PDB file of C-alpha atoms in Angstrom:
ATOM      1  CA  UNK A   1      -0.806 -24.451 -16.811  1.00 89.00           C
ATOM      2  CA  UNK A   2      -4.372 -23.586 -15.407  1.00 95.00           C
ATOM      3  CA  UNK A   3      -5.472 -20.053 -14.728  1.00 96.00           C
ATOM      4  CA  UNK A   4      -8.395 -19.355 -12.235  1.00 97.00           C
ATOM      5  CA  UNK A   5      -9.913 -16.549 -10.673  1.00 98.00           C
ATOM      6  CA  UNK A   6      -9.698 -15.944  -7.205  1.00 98.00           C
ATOM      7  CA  UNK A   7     -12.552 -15.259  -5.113  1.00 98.00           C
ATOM      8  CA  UNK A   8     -12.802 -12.167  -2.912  1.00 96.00           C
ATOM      9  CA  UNK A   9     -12.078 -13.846   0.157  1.00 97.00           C
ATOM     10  CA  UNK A  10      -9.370 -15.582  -1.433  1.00 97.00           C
ATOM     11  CA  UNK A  11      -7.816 -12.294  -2.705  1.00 98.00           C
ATOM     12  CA  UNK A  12      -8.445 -10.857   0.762  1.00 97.00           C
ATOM     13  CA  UNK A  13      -6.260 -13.504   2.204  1.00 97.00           C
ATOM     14  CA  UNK A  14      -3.460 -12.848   0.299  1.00 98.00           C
ATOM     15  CA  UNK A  15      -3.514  -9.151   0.775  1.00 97.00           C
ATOM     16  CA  UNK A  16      -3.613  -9.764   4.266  1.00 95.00           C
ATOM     17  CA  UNK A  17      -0.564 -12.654   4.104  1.00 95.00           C
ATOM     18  CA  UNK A  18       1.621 -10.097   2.564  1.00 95.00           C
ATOM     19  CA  UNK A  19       3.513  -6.497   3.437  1.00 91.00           C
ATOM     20  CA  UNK A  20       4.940  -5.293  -0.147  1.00 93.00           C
ATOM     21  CA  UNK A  21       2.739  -4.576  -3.016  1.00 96.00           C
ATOM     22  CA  UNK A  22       3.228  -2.375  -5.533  1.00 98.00           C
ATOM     23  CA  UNK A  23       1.014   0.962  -5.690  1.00 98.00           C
ATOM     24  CA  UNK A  24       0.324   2.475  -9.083  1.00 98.00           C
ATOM     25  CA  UNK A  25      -0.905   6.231  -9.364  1.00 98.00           C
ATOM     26  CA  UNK A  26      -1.228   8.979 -12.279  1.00 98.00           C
ATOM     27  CA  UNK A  27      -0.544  12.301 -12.999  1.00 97.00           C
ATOM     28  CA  UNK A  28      -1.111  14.338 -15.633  1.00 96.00           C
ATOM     29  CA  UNK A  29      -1.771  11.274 -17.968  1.00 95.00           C
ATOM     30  CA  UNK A  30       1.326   9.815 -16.591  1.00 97.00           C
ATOM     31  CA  UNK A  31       1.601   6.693 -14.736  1.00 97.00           C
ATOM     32  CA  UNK A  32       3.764   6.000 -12.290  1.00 98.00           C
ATOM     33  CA  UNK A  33       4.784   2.430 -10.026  1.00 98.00           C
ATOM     34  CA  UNK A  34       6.542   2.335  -7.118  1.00 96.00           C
ATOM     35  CA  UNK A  35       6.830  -0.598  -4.551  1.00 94.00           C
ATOM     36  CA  UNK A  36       5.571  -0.051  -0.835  1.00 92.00           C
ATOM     37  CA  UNK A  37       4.963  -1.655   2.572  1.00 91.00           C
ATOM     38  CA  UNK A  38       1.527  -1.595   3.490  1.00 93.00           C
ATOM     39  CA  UNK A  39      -0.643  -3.632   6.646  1.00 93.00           C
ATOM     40  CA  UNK A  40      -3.869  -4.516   5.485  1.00 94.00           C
ATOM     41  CA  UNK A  41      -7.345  -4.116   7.642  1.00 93.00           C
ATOM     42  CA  UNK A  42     -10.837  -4.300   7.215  1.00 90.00           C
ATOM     43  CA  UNK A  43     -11.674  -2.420   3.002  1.00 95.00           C
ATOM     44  CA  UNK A  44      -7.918  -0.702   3.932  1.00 96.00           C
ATOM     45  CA  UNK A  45      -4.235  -0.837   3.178  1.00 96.00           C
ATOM     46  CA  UNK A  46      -2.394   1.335   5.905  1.00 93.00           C
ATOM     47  CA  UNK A  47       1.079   2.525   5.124  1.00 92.00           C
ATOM     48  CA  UNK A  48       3.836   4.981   5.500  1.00 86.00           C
ATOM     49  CA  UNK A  49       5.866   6.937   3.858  1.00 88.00           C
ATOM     50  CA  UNK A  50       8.061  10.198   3.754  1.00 87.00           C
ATOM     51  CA  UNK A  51       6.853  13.242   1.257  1.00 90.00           C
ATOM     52  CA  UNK A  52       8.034  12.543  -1.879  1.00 91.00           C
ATOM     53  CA  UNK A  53       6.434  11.884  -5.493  1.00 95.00           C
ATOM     54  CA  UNK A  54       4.015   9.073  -4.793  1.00 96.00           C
ATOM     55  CA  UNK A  55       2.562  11.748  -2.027  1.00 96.00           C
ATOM     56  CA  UNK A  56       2.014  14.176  -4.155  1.00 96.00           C
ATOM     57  CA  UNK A  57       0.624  12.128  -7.505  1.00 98.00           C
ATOM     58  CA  UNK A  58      -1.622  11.001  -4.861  1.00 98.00           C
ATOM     59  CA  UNK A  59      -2.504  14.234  -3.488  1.00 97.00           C
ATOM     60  CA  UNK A  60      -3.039  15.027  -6.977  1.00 97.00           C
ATOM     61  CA  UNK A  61      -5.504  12.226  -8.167  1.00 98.00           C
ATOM     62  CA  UNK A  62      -6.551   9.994  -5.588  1.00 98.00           C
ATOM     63  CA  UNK A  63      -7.217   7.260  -7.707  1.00 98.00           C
ATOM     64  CA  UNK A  64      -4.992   3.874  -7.293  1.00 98.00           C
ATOM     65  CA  UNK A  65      -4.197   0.574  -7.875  1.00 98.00           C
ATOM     66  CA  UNK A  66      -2.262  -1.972  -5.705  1.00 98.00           C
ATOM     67  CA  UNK A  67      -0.892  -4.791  -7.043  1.00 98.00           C
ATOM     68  CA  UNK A  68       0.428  -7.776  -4.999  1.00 98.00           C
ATOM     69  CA  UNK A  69       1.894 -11.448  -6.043  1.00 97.00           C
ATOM     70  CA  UNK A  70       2.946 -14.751  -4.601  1.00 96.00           C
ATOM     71  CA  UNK A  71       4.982 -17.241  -6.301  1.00 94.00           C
ATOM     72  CA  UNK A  72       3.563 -20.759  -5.922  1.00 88.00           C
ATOM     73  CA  UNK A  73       5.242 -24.162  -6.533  1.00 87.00           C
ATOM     74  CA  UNK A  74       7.171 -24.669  -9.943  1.00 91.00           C
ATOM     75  CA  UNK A  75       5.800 -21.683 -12.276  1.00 93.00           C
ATOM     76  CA  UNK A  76       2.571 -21.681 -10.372  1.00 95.00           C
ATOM     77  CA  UNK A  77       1.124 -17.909  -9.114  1.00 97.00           C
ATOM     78  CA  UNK A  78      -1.229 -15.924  -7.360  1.00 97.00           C
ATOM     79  CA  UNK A  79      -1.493 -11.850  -7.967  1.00 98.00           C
ATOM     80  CA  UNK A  80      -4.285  -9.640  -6.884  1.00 98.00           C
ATOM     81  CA  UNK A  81      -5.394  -5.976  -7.517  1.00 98.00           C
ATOM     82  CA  UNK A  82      -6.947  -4.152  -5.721  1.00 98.00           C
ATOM     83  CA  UNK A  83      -8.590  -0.314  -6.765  1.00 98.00           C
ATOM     84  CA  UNK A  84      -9.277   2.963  -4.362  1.00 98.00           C
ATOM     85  CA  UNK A  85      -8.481   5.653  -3.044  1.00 98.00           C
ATOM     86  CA  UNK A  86      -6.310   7.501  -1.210  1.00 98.00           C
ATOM     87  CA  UNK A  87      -6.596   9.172   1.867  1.00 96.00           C
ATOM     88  CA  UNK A  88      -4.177  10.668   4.086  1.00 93.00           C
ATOM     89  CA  UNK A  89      -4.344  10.576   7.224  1.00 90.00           C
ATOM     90  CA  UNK A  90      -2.655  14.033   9.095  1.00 83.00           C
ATOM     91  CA  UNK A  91      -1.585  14.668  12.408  1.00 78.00           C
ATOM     92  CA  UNK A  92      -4.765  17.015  13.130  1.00 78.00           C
ATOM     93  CA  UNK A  93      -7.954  16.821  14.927  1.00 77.00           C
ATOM     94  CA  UNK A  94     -10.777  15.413  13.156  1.00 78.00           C
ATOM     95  CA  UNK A  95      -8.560  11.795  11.782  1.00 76.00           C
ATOM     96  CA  UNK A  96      -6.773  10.927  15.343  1.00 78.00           C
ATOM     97  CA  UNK A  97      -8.759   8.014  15.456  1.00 79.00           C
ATOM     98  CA  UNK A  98      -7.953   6.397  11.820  1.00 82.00           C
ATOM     99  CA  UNK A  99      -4.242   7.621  12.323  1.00 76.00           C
ATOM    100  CA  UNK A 100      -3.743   5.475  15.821  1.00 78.00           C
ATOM    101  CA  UNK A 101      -5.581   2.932  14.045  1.00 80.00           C
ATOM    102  CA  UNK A 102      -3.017   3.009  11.053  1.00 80.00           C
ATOM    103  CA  UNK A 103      -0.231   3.133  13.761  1.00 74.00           C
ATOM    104  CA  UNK A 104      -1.752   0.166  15.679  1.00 80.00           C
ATOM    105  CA  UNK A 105      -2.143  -2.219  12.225  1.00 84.00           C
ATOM    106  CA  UNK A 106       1.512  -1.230  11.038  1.00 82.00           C
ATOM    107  CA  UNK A 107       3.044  -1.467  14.508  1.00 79.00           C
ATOM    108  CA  UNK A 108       2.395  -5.118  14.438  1.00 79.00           C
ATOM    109  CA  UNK A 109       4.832  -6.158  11.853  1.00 65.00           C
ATOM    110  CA  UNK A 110       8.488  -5.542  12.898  1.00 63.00           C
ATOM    111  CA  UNK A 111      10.357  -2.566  11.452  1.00 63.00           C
ATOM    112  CA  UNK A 112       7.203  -0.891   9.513  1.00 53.00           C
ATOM    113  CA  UNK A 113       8.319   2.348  10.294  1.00 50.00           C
ATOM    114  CA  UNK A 114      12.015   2.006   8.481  1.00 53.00           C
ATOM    115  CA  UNK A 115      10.686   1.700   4.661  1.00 51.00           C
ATOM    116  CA  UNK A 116       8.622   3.875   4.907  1.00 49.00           C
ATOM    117  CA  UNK A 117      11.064   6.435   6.508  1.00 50.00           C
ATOM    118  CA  UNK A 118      14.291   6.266   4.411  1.00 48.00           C
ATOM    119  CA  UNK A 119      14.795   8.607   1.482  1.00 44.00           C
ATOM    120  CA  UNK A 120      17.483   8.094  -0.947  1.00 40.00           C
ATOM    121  CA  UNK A 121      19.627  11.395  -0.436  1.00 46.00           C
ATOM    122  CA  UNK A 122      23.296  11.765  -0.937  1.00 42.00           C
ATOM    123  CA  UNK A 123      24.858  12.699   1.303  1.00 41.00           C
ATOM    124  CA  UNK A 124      22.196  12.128   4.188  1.00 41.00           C
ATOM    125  CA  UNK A 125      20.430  14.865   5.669  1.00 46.00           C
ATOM    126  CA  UNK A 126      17.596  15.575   8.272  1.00 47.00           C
ATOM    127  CA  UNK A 127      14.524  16.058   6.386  1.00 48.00           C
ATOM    128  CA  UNK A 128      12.034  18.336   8.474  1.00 48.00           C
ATOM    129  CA  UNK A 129       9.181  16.938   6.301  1.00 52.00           C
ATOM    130  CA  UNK A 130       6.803  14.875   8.384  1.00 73.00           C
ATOM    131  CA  UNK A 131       6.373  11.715   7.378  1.00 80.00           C
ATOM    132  CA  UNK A 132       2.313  10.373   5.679  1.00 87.00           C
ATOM    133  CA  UNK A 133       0.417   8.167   7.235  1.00 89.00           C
ATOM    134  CA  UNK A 134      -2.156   7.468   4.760  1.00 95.00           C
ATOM    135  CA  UNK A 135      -4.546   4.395   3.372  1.00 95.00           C
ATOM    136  CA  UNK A 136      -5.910   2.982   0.517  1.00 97.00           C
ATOM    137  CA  UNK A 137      -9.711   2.373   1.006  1.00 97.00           C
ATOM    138  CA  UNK A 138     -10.498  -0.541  -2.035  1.00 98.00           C
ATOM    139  CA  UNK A 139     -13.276  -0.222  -3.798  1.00 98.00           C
ATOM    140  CA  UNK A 140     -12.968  -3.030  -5.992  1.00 97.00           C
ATOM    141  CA  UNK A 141     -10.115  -6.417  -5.912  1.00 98.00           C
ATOM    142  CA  UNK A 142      -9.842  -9.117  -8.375  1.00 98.00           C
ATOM    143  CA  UNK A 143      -7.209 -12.253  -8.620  1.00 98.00           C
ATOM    144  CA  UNK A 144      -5.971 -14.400 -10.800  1.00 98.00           C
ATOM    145  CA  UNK A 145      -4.052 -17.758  -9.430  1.00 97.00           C
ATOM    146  CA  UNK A 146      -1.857 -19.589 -12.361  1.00 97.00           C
ATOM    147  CA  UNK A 147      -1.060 -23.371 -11.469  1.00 94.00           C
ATOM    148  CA  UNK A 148       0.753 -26.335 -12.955  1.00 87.00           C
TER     149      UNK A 148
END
């Protein structure tokens, strides 16, 4: 087995190629992982997502890491992180622009909406609670790529 390090373009690419990382934030000392669907663009990761804890550790401490993999051929890898910040983007004058941006890089990727909109609630309900739009700006991404 060989382990390399990926270049930034290299890690770019992959971000790019894929739609489900997993985004790590803290609170209060404590961290917390949860997977998401995200579009990447440009230094961003746009995604969606209904209030709920990840929302508020983020509102919290802006602070974040993304983590996202590939499986290669036999036991071979690839997994990038990337580090930022969060920044929501609300229905109000003054981010109209970087929310139909977000809308326009998660529309093109069939279904975005429907992760980032279900809750697990029993029995369902109606949740009045508008959903998040809301990036990650990176600040810093390194890779690793494993390979037989």
């Amino acid at each position: 087995m060989q382990i390399r390090t990926l270049s930034a373009l290299e890690c770019t690419k992959l971000l790019t190629a894929n739609r489900v990382g997993r985004l790590a934030c803290a609170k209060d000392g404590q961290p917390y992982v949860v997977p998401f669907y995200y579009a990447h663009s440009a230094a961003h990761l746009y995604a969606f997502s209904m209030p709920g804890k990840k929302i508020e550790w983020m509102r919290a401490n802006p602070l974040v890491s993304v983590q996202v993999d590939e499986h290669g051929q036999g036991r071979g890898w690839k997994s990038v992180v990337a580090d930022g910040r969060y920044e929501e983007l609300p229905d109000r004058i003054g981010h109209k622009l970087e929310r139909d941006h977000a809308w326009s890089v998660l529309s093109k990727h069939s279904d975005w909406w429907e992760p980032g909109a279900l809750k697990p609630v029993a029995p369902p309900t109606t949740d009045s609670a508008p959903h998040v739009f809301f990036r990650i700006l990176i600040e810093q991404v390194s890779g690793r790529e494993a390979s037989e």
